[in-house]
């Protein structure tokens, strides 16, 4: 993921979010679009923080990333309802690859970042949910990877 100014600069990131608004949507669809893409932006920020933080911080930051993913996915049925999309979406989409949780997190975050930076590509929420879930699952994998299982058991 490129650390471009859009990720952390408020003006640039707001422009990325607004660029996803439907052309003929209206006020309600603009609000839903802004909510979805603002949350996606926040999740990409948490994923990037997880990938860049020092080793001792990884468990806490990864847990926060997983929690942000879960919060977003809990809101998904309402977002789908507002957009007139079905939920749950019966999709058989590939999950971002990688052999380690860190690689899977990087791949899923890169996909979300790419989708965020490509507003002309209208993405169904079910497709976006696969990437959001992959970020959360990889973050949980990082937490589990760093756990002291001997001490817990």
CSV table of N, CA and C in Angstrom, one decimal:
chain,number,residue,atom,x,y,z
A,1,UNK,N,0.8,-1.2,0.0
A,1,UNK,CA,0.0,0.0,0.0
A,1,UNK,C,0.9,1.2,0.0
A,2,UNK,N,0.7,2.1,-0.9
A,2,UNK,CA,1.4,3.3,-1.0
A,2,UNK,C,0.9,4.2,0.2
A,3,UNK,N,1.9,4.8,0.9
A,3,UNK,CA,1.5,5.8,1.9
A,3,UNK,C,1.4,7.1,1.2
A,4,UNK,N,0.3,7.3,0.5
A,4,UNK,CA,0.1,8.5,-0.2
A,4,UNK,C,-0.7,9.5,0.8
A,5,UNK,N,-0.6,10.8,0.5
A,5,UNK,CA,-1.2,11.7,1.4
A,5,UNK,C,-2.7,11.5,1.6
A,6,UNK,N,-3.4,10.9,0.7
A,6,UNK,CA,-4.8,10.7,0.8
A,6,UNK,C,-5.2,9.9,2.0
A,7,UNK,N,-4.3,9.0,2.5
A,7,UNK,CA,-4.6,8.1,3.6
A,7,UNK,C,-4.8,8.9,4.9
A,8,UNK,N,-3.9,9.9,5.1
A,8,UNK,CA,-4.0,10.6,6.4
A,8,UNK,C,-4.3,12.1,6.3
A,9,UNK,N,-4.2,12.7,5.1
A,9,UNK,CA,-4.6,14.1,5.0
A,9,UNK,C,-6.1,14.3,4.9
A,10,UNK,N,-6.7,15.0,5.8
A,10,UNK,CA,-8.1,15.1,5.9
A,10,UNK,C,-8.8,15.6,4.6
A,11,UNK,N,-8.2,16.6,4.0
A,11,UNK,CA,-8.8,17.1,2.7
A,11,UNK,C,-8.7,16.1,1.6
A,12,UNK,N,-7.6,15.4,1.4
A,12,UNK,CA,-7.4,14.4,0.4
A,12,UNK,C,-8.3,13.2,0.7
A,13,UNK,N,-8.4,12.7,1.9
A,13,UNK,CA,-9.2,11.6,2.2
A,13,UNK,C,-10.6,11.9,2.1
A,14,UNK,N,-11.1,13.1,2.4
A,14,UNK,CA,-12.5,13.5,2.3
A,14,UNK,C,-12.8,13.5,0.8
A,15,UNK,N,-11.9,13.9,-0.1
A,15,UNK,CA,-12.1,13.8,-1.5
A,15,UNK,C,-12.3,12.4,-2.0
A,16,UNK,N,-11.4,11.5,-1.5
A,16,UNK,CA,-11.6,10.1,-1.9
A,16,UNK,C,-12.9,9.5,-1.5
A,17,UNK,N,-13.4,9.8,-0.3
A,17,UNK,CA,-14.7,9.4,0.2
A,17,UNK,C,-15.8,9.9,-0.7
A,18,UNK,N,-15.8,11.2,-0.9
A,18,UNK,CA,-16.8,11.9,-1.7
A,18,UNK,C,-16.9,11.4,-3.2
A,19,UNK,N,-15.7,11.0,-3.7
A,19,UNK,CA,-15.7,10.6,-5.1
A,19,UNK,C,-16.5,9.3,-5.3
A,20,UNK,N,-16.8,8.6,-4.3
A,20,UNK,CA,-17.6,7.4,-4.4
A,20,UNK,C,-19.1,7.6,-4.5
A,21,UNK,N,-19.6,8.9,-4.3
A,21,UNK,CA,-21.0,9.1,-4.3
A,21,UNK,C,-21.6,8.8,-5.6
A,22,UNK,N,-22.8,8.2,-5.6
A,22,UNK,CA,-23.4,7.9,-6.9
A,22,UNK,C,-23.8,9.1,-7.6
A,23,UNK,N,-23.7,9.1,-9.0
A,23,UNK,CA,-24.0,10.3,-9.8
A,23,UNK,C,-25.4,10.8,-9.7
A,24,UNK,N,-26.3,9.8,-9.6
A,24,UNK,CA,-27.8,10.2,-9.6
A,24,UNK,C,-28.4,9.8,-8.3
A,25,UNK,N,-27.7,9.9,-7.2
A,25,UNK,CA,-28.1,9.3,-6.0
A,25,UNK,C,-29.1,10.1,-5.1
A,26,UNK,N,-28.8,11.3,-4.8
A,26,UNK,CA,-29.6,12.1,-3.9
A,26,UNK,C,-28.9,12.1,-2.5
A,27,UNK,N,-29.5,12.9,-1.6
A,27,UNK,CA,-29.0,13.1,-0.3
A,27,UNK,C,-28.8,11.8,0.5
A,28,UNK,N,-29.8,11.0,0.5
A,28,UNK,CA,-29.8,9.7,1.3
A,28,UNK,C,-28.6,8.8,0.8
A,29,UNK,N,-28.5,8.6,-0.5
A,29,UNK,CA,-27.5,7.7,-1.0
A,29,UNK,C,-26.1,8.3,-0.8
A,30,UNK,N,-26.0,9.7,-0.8
A,30,UNK,CA,-24.7,10.3,-0.5
A,30,UNK,C,-24.3,10.1,0.9
A,31,UNK,N,-25.3,10.1,1.8
A,31,UNK,CA,-24.9,9.9,3.3
A,31,UNK,C,-24.5,8.4,3.4
A,32,UNK,N,-25.2,7.5,2.8
A,32,UNK,CA,-24.8,6.1,3.0
A,32,UNK,C,-23.4,5.8,2.4
A,33,UNK,N,-23.2,6.4,1.2
A,33,UNK,CA,-21.9,6.2,0.5
A,33,UNK,C,-20.8,6.8,1.4
A,34,UNK,N,-21.0,8.0,1.9
A,34,UNK,CA,-20.0,8.6,2.7
A,34,UNK,C,-19.7,7.8,4.0
A,35,UNK,N,-20.8,7.3,4.6
A,35,UNK,CA,-20.6,6.4,5.8
A,35,UNK,C,-19.8,5.2,5.5
A,36,UNK,N,-20.1,4.5,4.4
A,36,UNK,CA,-19.4,3.3,4.0
A,36,UNK,C,-17.9,3.6,3.7
A,37,UNK,N,-17.7,4.6,2.9
A,37,UNK,CA,-16.3,4.8,2.5
A,37,UNK,C,-15.5,5.5,3.5
A,38,UNK,N,-16.1,6.2,4.4
A,38,UNK,CA,-15.4,6.8,5.6
A,38,UNK,C,-14.9,5.6,6.5
A,39,UNK,N,-15.8,4.7,6.7
A,39,UNK,CA,-15.5,3.5,7.5
A,39,UNK,C,-14.4,2.7,6.9
A,40,UNK,N,-14.5,2.5,5.6
A,40,UNK,CA,-13.4,1.8,4.9
A,40,UNK,C,-12.1,2.5,5.0
A,41,UNK,N,-12.1,3.8,4.9
A,41,UNK,CA,-10.9,4.6,5.0
A,41,UNK,C,-10.3,4.4,6.4
A,42,UNK,N,-11.1,4.4,7.4
A,42,UNK,CA,-10.7,4.2,8.8
A,42,UNK,C,-10.1,2.8,9.0
A,43,UNK,N,-10.7,1.8,8.4
A,43,UNK,CA,-10.2,0.5,8.5
A,43,UNK,C,-8.8,0.3,7.8
A,44,UNK,N,-8.7,1.0,6.6
A,44,UNK,CA,-7.4,0.9,6.0
A,44,UNK,C,-6.3,1.6,6.8
A,45,UNK,N,-6.7,2.7,7.5
A,45,UNK,CA,-5.7,3.4,8.4
A,45,UNK,C,-5.3,2.4,9.5
A,46,UNK,N,-6.3,1.7,10.1
A,46,UNK,CA,-5.9,0.8,11.2
A,46,UNK,C,-5.1,-0.3,10.7
A,47,UNK,N,-5.4,-0.8,9.5
A,47,UNK,CA,-4.6,-1.9,8.9
A,47,UNK,C,-3.1,-1.4,8.7
A,48,UNK,N,-3.0,-0.2,8.2
A,48,UNK,CA,-1.7,0.3,7.9
A,48,UNK,C,-0.9,0.5,9.3
A,49,UNK,N,-1.6,1.0,10.3
A,49,UNK,CA,-1.0,1.1,11.6
A,49,UNK,C,-0.5,-0.2,12.1
A,50,UNK,N,-1.3,-1.3,11.9
A,50,UNK,CA,-1.0,-2.6,12.4
A,50,UNK,C,0.3,-3.1,11.7
A,51,UNK,N,0.4,-2.8,10.4
A,51,UNK,CA,1.5,-3.3,9.6
A,51,UNK,C,2.8,-2.5,9.9
A,52,UNK,N,2.7,-1.3,10.4
A,52,UNK,CA,3.8,-0.4,10.6
A,52,UNK,C,4.3,-0.2,12.1
A,53,UNK,N,3.5,-0.7,13.0
A,53,UNK,CA,3.8,-0.5,14.4
A,53,UNK,C,4.9,-1.4,14.9
A,54,UNK,N,5.5,-1.0,16.1
A,54,UNK,CA,6.5,-1.8,16.6
A,54,UNK,C,6.0,-3.1,17.2
A,55,UNK,N,6.8,-4.1,17.3
A,55,UNK,CA,6.4,-5.4,17.7
A,55,UNK,C,5.6,-5.6,18.9
A,56,UNK,N,5.9,-4.8,20.0
A,56,UNK,CA,5.2,-4.9,21.2
A,56,UNK,C,3.8,-4.3,21.1
A,57,UNK,N,3.5,-3.5,20.1
A,57,UNK,CA,2.2,-2.8,19.9
A,57,UNK,C,1.3,-3.6,19.0
A,58,UNK,N,1.8,-4.6,18.3
A,58,UNK,CA,1.1,-5.3,17.3
A,58,UNK,C,-0.2,-5.9,17.9
A,59,UNK,N,-0.1,-6.7,19.0
A,59,UNK,CA,-1.4,-7.3,19.5
A,59,UNK,C,-2.5,-6.3,19.7
A,60,UNK,N,-2.2,-5.2,20.4
A,60,UNK,CA,-3.2,-4.2,20.6
A,60,UNK,C,-3.8,-3.5,19.4
A,61,UNK,N,-2.9,-3.1,18.5
A,61,UNK,CA,-3.3,-2.4,17.3
A,61,UNK,C,-4.0,-3.4,16.3
A,62,UNK,N,-3.5,-4.6,16.2
A,62,UNK,CA,-4.2,-5.6,15.4
A,62,UNK,C,-5.6,-5.9,16.0
A,63,UNK,N,-5.7,-5.9,17.3
A,63,UNK,CA,-7.1,-6.2,17.9
A,63,UNK,C,-8.0,-5.0,17.5
A,64,UNK,N,-7.5,-3.8,17.5
A,64,UNK,CA,-8.3,-2.6,17.2
A,64,UNK,C,-8.7,-2.7,15.7
A,65,UNK,N,-7.8,-3.2,14.9
A,65,UNK,CA,-8.1,-3.3,13.4
A,65,UNK,C,-9.2,-4.4,13.3
A,66,UNK,N,-9.1,-5.5,14.0
A,66,UNK,CA,-10.2,-6.5,13.9
A,66,UNK,C,-11.5,-6.0,14.4
A,67,UNK,N,-11.5,-5.2,15.5
A,67,UNK,CA,-12.7,-4.6,16.0
A,67,UNK,C,-13.3,-3.6,15.0
A,68,UNK,N,-12.5,-2.8,14.4
A,68,UNK,CA,-13.0,-1.9,13.4
A,68,UNK,C,-13.7,-2.6,12.2
A,69,UNK,N,-13.1,-3.7,11.8
A,69,UNK,CA,-13.7,-4.5,10.8
A,69,UNK,C,-15.0,-5.1,11.2
A,70,UNK,N,-15.1,-5.6,12.4
A,70,UNK,CA,-16.4,-6.1,13.0
A,70,UNK,C,-17.5,-5.1,13.1
A,71,UNK,N,-17.1,-3.9,13.5
A,71,UNK,CA,-18.1,-2.8,13.7
A,71,UNK,C,-18.6,-2.5,12.3
A,72,UNK,N,-17.8,-2.4,11.3
A,72,UNK,CA,-18.2,-2.1,9.9
A,72,UNK,C,-19.1,-3.2,9.4
A,73,UNK,N,-18.8,-4.4,9.6
A,73,UNK,CA,-19.6,-5.5,9.1
A,73,UNK,C,-20.9,-5.6,9.8
A,74,UNK,N,-21.0,-5.2,11.1
A,74,UNK,CA,-22.3,-5.2,11.8
A,74,UNK,C,-23.2,-4.1,11.2
A,75,UNK,N,-22.6,-3.1,10.6
A,75,UNK,CA,-23.5,-2.0,10.0
A,75,UNK,C,-23.9,-2.4,8.6
A,76,UNK,N,-23.2,-3.4,8.0
A,76,UNK,CA,-23.4,-3.7,6.6
A,76,UNK,C,-24.9,-4.0,6.2
A,77,UNK,N,-25.6,-4.8,7.0
A,77,UNK,CA,-27.0,-5.1,6.6
A,77,UNK,C,-27.8,-3.8,6.4
A,78,UNK,N,-27.7,-2.8,7.3
A,78,UNK,CA,-28.4,-1.6,7.1
A,78,UNK,C,-27.9,-0.8,5.9
A,79,UNK,N,-26.6,-0.8,5.6
A,79,UNK,CA,-26.1,-0.1,4.4
A,79,UNK,C,-26.7,-0.8,3.2
A,80,UNK,N,-26.7,-2.1,3.2
A,80,UNK,CA,-27.3,-2.9,2.0
A,80,UNK,C,-28.7,-2.5,1.8
A,81,UNK,N,-29.5,-2.5,2.9
A,81,UNK,CA,-30.9,-2.1,2.8
A,81,UNK,C,-31.1,-0.7,2.3
A,82,UNK,N,-30.3,0.2,2.7
A,82,UNK,CA,-30.4,1.6,2.2
A,82,UNK,C,-30.0,1.7,0.7
A,83,UNK,N,-29.1,0.8,0.3
A,83,UNK,CA,-28.7,0.9,-1.1
A,83,UNK,C,-29.6,-0.1,-2.0
A,84,UNK,N,-30.5,-0.8,-1.4
A,84,UNK,CA,-31.3,-1.7,-2.1
A,84,UNK,C,-30.6,-3.0,-2.6
A,85,UNK,N,-29.6,-3.4,-1.8
A,85,UNK,CA,-28.8,-4.6,-2.1
A,85,UNK,C,-29.2,-5.7,-1.2
A,86,UNK,N,-29.0,-6.9,-1.6
A,86,UNK,CA,-29.4,-8.0,-0.8
A,86,UNK,C,-28.3,-8.3,0.3
A,87,UNK,N,-28.7,-8.8,1.4
A,87,UNK,CA,-27.8,-9.2,2.5
A,87,UNK,C,-28.4,-10.4,3.2
A,88,UNK,N,-27.7,-11.4,3.5
A,88,UNK,CA,-26.3,-11.6,3.1
A,88,UNK,C,-26.2,-11.9,1.6
A,89,UNK,N,-25.0,-11.6,1.1
A,89,UNK,CA,-24.8,-11.7,-0.3
A,89,UNK,C,-24.1,-13.1,-0.6
A,90,UNK,N,-24.8,-13.9,-1.4
A,90,UNK,CA,-24.2,-15.2,-1.6
A,90,UNK,C,-23.1,-15.1,-2.7
A,91,UNK,N,-21.9,-14.8,-2.2
A,91,UNK,CA,-20.8,-14.6,-3.2
A,91,UNK,C,-19.7,-15.7,-3.0
A,92,UNK,N,-19.1,-16.1,-4.0
A,92,UNK,CA,-18.0,-17.0,-3.9
A,92,UNK,C,-16.8,-16.3,-4.5
A,93,UNK,N,-16.3,-15.3,-3.7
A,93,UNK,CA,-15.2,-14.5,-4.2
A,93,UNK,C,-13.9,-15.0,-3.5
A,94,UNK,N,-12.8,-14.8,-4.3
A,94,UNK,CA,-11.5,-15.2,-3.6
A,94,UNK,C,-11.2,-14.2,-2.5
A,95,UNK,N,-10.6,-14.7,-1.5
A,95,UNK,CA,-10.1,-13.9,-0.4
A,95,UNK,C,-8.7,-13.6,-0.7
A,96,UNK,N,-8.3,-12.4,-0.3
A,96,UNK,CA,-6.9,-12.0,-0.6
A,96,UNK,C,-5.9,-13.0,0.0
A,97,UNK,N,-4.9,-13.3,-0.8
A,97,UNK,CA,-4.0,-14.4,-0.5
A,97,UNK,C,-2.9,-14.0,0.4
A,98,UNK,N,-2.1,-15.0,0.7
A,98,UNK,CA,-0.9,-14.8,1.6
A,98,UNK,C,-0.8,-16.0,2.5
A,99,UNK,N,0.4,-16.3,2.9
A,99,UNK,CA,0.6,-17.5,3.8
A,99,UNK,C,0.6,-17.1,5.3
A,100,UNK,N,1.0,-15.9,5.6
A,100,UNK,CA,1.1,-15.5,7.0
A,100,UNK,C,0.0,-14.4,7.2
A,101,UNK,N,-0.4,-14.3,8.5
A,101,UNK,CA,-1.5,-13.2,8.8
A,101,UNK,C,-1.0,-11.8,8.3
A,102,UNK,N,0.3,-11.5,8.4
A,102,UNK,CA,0.8,-10.2,8.0
A,102,UNK,C,0.6,-10.1,6.5
A,103,UNK,N,0.9,-11.1,5.7
A,103,UNK,CA,0.8,-11.0,4.3
A,103,UNK,C,-0.7,-10.9,3.9
A,104,UNK,N,-1.6,-11.7,4.6
A,104,UNK,CA,-3.0,-11.6,4.3
A,104,UNK,C,-3.6,-10.2,4.6
A,105,UNK,N,-3.1,-9.6,5.7
A,105,UNK,CA,-3.5,-8.3,6.1
A,105,UNK,C,-3.1,-7.3,5.0
A,106,UNK,N,-1.8,-7.4,4.6
A,106,UNK,CA,-1.3,-6.5,3.6
A,106,UNK,C,-2.2,-6.6,2.3
A,107,UNK,N,-2.4,-7.9,1.9
A,107,UNK,CA,-3.2,-8.1,0.6
A,107,UNK,C,-4.6,-7.5,0.7
A,108,UNK,N,-5.3,-7.8,1.8
A,108,UNK,CA,-6.7,-7.3,2.0
A,108,UNK,C,-6.7,-5.8,2.1
A,109,UNK,N,-5.8,-5.2,2.9
A,109,UNK,CA,-5.7,-3.7,3.0
A,109,UNK,C,-5.4,-3.1,1.6
A,110,UNK,N,-4.5,-3.7,0.9
A,110,UNK,CA,-4.2,-3.2,-0.4
A,110,UNK,C,-5.4,-3.2,-1.3
A,111,UNK,N,-6.2,-4.3,-1.3
A,111,UNK,CA,-7.4,-4.3,-2.1
A,111,UNK,C,-8.4,-3.2,-1.7
A,112,UNK,N,-8.6,-3.0,-0.4
A,112,UNK,CA,-9.5,-2.0,0.0
A,112,UNK,C,-9.0,-0.6,-0.4
A,113,UNK,N,-7.7,-0.4,-0.2
A,113,UNK,CA,-7.1,0.9,-0.6
A,113,UNK,C,-7.2,1.1,-2.1
A,114,UNK,N,-7.0,0.1,-2.9
A,114,UNK,CA,-7.2,0.2,-4.3
A,114,UNK,C,-8.7,0.6,-4.7
A,115,UNK,N,-9.6,-0.1,-4.0
A,115,UNK,CA,-11.0,0.2,-4.3
A,115,UNK,C,-11.4,1.6,-3.8
A,116,UNK,N,-10.8,2.1,-2.7
A,116,UNK,CA,-11.1,3.4,-2.3
A,116,UNK,C,-10.5,4.5,-3.3
A,117,UNK,N,-9.4,4.2,-3.9
A,117,UNK,CA,-8.8,5.1,-4.8
A,117,UNK,C,-9.3,5.0,-6.2
A,118,UNK,N,-10.3,4.1,-6.4
A,118,UNK,CA,-10.8,3.9,-7.8
A,118,UNK,C,-12.3,4.1,-7.7
A,119,UNK,N,-12.8,5.4,-7.6
A,119,UNK,CA,-14.2,5.6,-7.4
A,119,UNK,C,-15.1,5.3,-8.6
A,120,UNK,N,-14.5,5.3,-9.8
A,120,UNK,CA,-15.2,5.0,-11.0
A,120,UNK,C,-15.7,3.6,-11.1
A,121,UNK,N,-15.1,2.7,-10.3
A,121,UNK,CA,-15.5,1.3,-10.2
A,121,UNK,C,-16.6,1.2,-9.1
A,122,UNK,N,-17.8,1.0,-9.4
A,122,UNK,CA,-18.9,0.9,-8.4
A,122,UNK,C,-18.8,-0.6,-7.9
A,123,UNK,N,-18.6,-0.7,-6.6
A,123,UNK,CA,-18.4,-2.0,-6.0
A,123,UNK,C,-19.6,-2.3,-5.1
A,124,UNK,N,-20.3,-3.5,-5.4
A,124,UNK,CA,-21.4,-3.9,-4.6
A,124,UNK,C,-20.9,-4.1,-3.1
A,125,UNK,N,-21.7,-3.8,-2.2
A,125,UNK,CA,-21.3,-3.9,-0.8
A,125,UNK,C,-20.9,-5.3,-0.4
A,126,UNK,N,-21.5,-6.3,-1.0
A,126,UNK,CA,-21.1,-7.7,-0.7
A,126,UNK,C,-19.7,-8.0,-1.1
A,127,UNK,N,-19.3,-7.4,-2.2
A,127,UNK,CA,-17.9,-7.6,-2.7
A,127,UNK,C,-16.9,-6.9,-1.7
A,128,UNK,N,-17.3,-5.7,-1.3
A,128,UNK,CA,-16.5,-4.9,-0.4
A,128,UNK,C,-16.4,-5.6,1.0
A,129,UNK,N,-17.5,-6.2,1.4
A,129,UNK,CA,-17.6,-6.9,2.7
A,129,UNK,C,-16.6,-8.1,2.7
A,130,UNK,N,-16.3,-8.7,1.6
A,130,UNK,CA,-15.3,-9.8,1.6
A,130,UNK,C,-13.9,-9.2,2.0
A,131,UNK,N,-13.6,-8.1,1.5
A,131,UNK,CA,-12.3,-7.5,1.8
A,131,UNK,C,-12.2,-7.0,3.2
A,132,UNK,N,-13.4,-6.4,3.7
A,132,UNK,CA,-13.4,-5.9,5.1
A,132,UNK,C,-13.3,-7.1,6.0
A,133,UNK,N,-13.9,-8.2,5.7
A,133,UNK,CA,-13.8,-9.4,6.6
A,133,UNK,C,-12.4,-10.0,6.5
A,134,UNK,N,-11.8,-9.9,5.4
A,134,UNK,CA,-10.4,-10.4,5.2
A,134,UNK,C,-9.4,-9.6,6.1
A,135,UNK,N,-9.6,-8.3,6.2
A,135,UNK,CA,-8.8,-7.5,7.0
A,135,UNK,C,-9.0,-7.9,8.5
A,136,UNK,N,-10.2,-8.1,8.9
A,136,UNK,CA,-10.5,-8.5,10.3
A,136,UNK,C,-9.9,-9.8,10.6
A,137,UNK,N,-10.1,-10.8,9.7
A,137,UNK,CA,-9.6,-12.1,9.9
A,137,UNK,C,-8.1,-12.2,10.0
A,138,UNK,N,-7.4,-11.4,9.1
A,138,UNK,CA,-5.9,-11.4,9.2
A,138,UNK,C,-5.4,-10.7,10.4
A,139,UNK,N,-6.1,-9.7,10.9
A,139,UNK,CA,-5.8,-9.0,12.1
A,139,UNK,C,-5.9,-9.9,13.3
A,140,UNK,N,-7.0,-10.7,13.4
A,140,UNK,CA,-7.1,-11.7,14.4
A,140,UNK,C,-6.0,-12.7,14.3
A,141,UNK,N,-5.6,-13.1,13.1
A,141,UNK,CA,-4.5,-14.0,12.9
A,141,UNK,C,-3.2,-13.5,13.5
A,142,UNK,N,-3.0,-12.2,13.3
A,142,UNK,CA,-1.8,-11.6,13.9
A,142,UNK,C,-1.8,-11.6,15.4
A,143,UNK,N,-3.0,-11.4,16.0
A,143,UNK,CA,-3.1,-11.4,17.5
A,143,UNK,C,-2.8,-12.9,17.9
A,144,UNK,N,-3.4,-13.8,17.3
A,144,UNK,CA,-3.2,-15.2,17.7
A,144,UNK,C,-1.8,-15.7,17.5
A,145,UNK,N,-1.2,-15.2,16.4
A,145,UNK,CA,0.2,-15.5,16.1
A,145,UNK,C,1.2,-15.1,17.2
A,146,UNK,N,0.9,-13.9,17.8
A,146,UNK,CA,1.7,-13.4,18.9
A,146,UNK,C,1.3,-13.8,20.3
A,147,UNK,N,0.3,-14.6,20.4
A,147,UNK,CA,-0.2,-15.0,21.8
A,147,UNK,C,0.8,-16.1,22.4
A,148,UNK,N,0.9,-16.0,23.7
A,148,UNK,CA,1.7,-16.9,24.4
A,148,UNK,C,0.8,-18.1,24.8
A,149,UNK,N,0.7,-19.1,24.0
A,149,UNK,CA,-0.3,-20.1,24.2
A,149,UNK,C,0.1,-21.0,25.4
A,150,UNK,N,1.3,-21.1,25.7
A,150,UNK,CA,1.8,-21.9,26.9
A,150,UNK,C,1.3,-21.3,28.2
A,151,UNK,N,1.4,-20.0,28.3
A,151,UNK,CA,1.1,-19.2,29.4
A,151,UNK,C,-0.5,-19.2,29.6
A,152,UNK,N,-1.2,-19.3,28.5
A,152,UNK,CA,-2.7,-19.2,28.6
A,152,UNK,C,-3.3,-20.6,28.9
A,153,UNK,N,-2.6,-21.7,28.6
A,153,UNK,CA,-3.1,-23.0,28.7
A,153,UNK,C,-3.1,-23.6,30.0
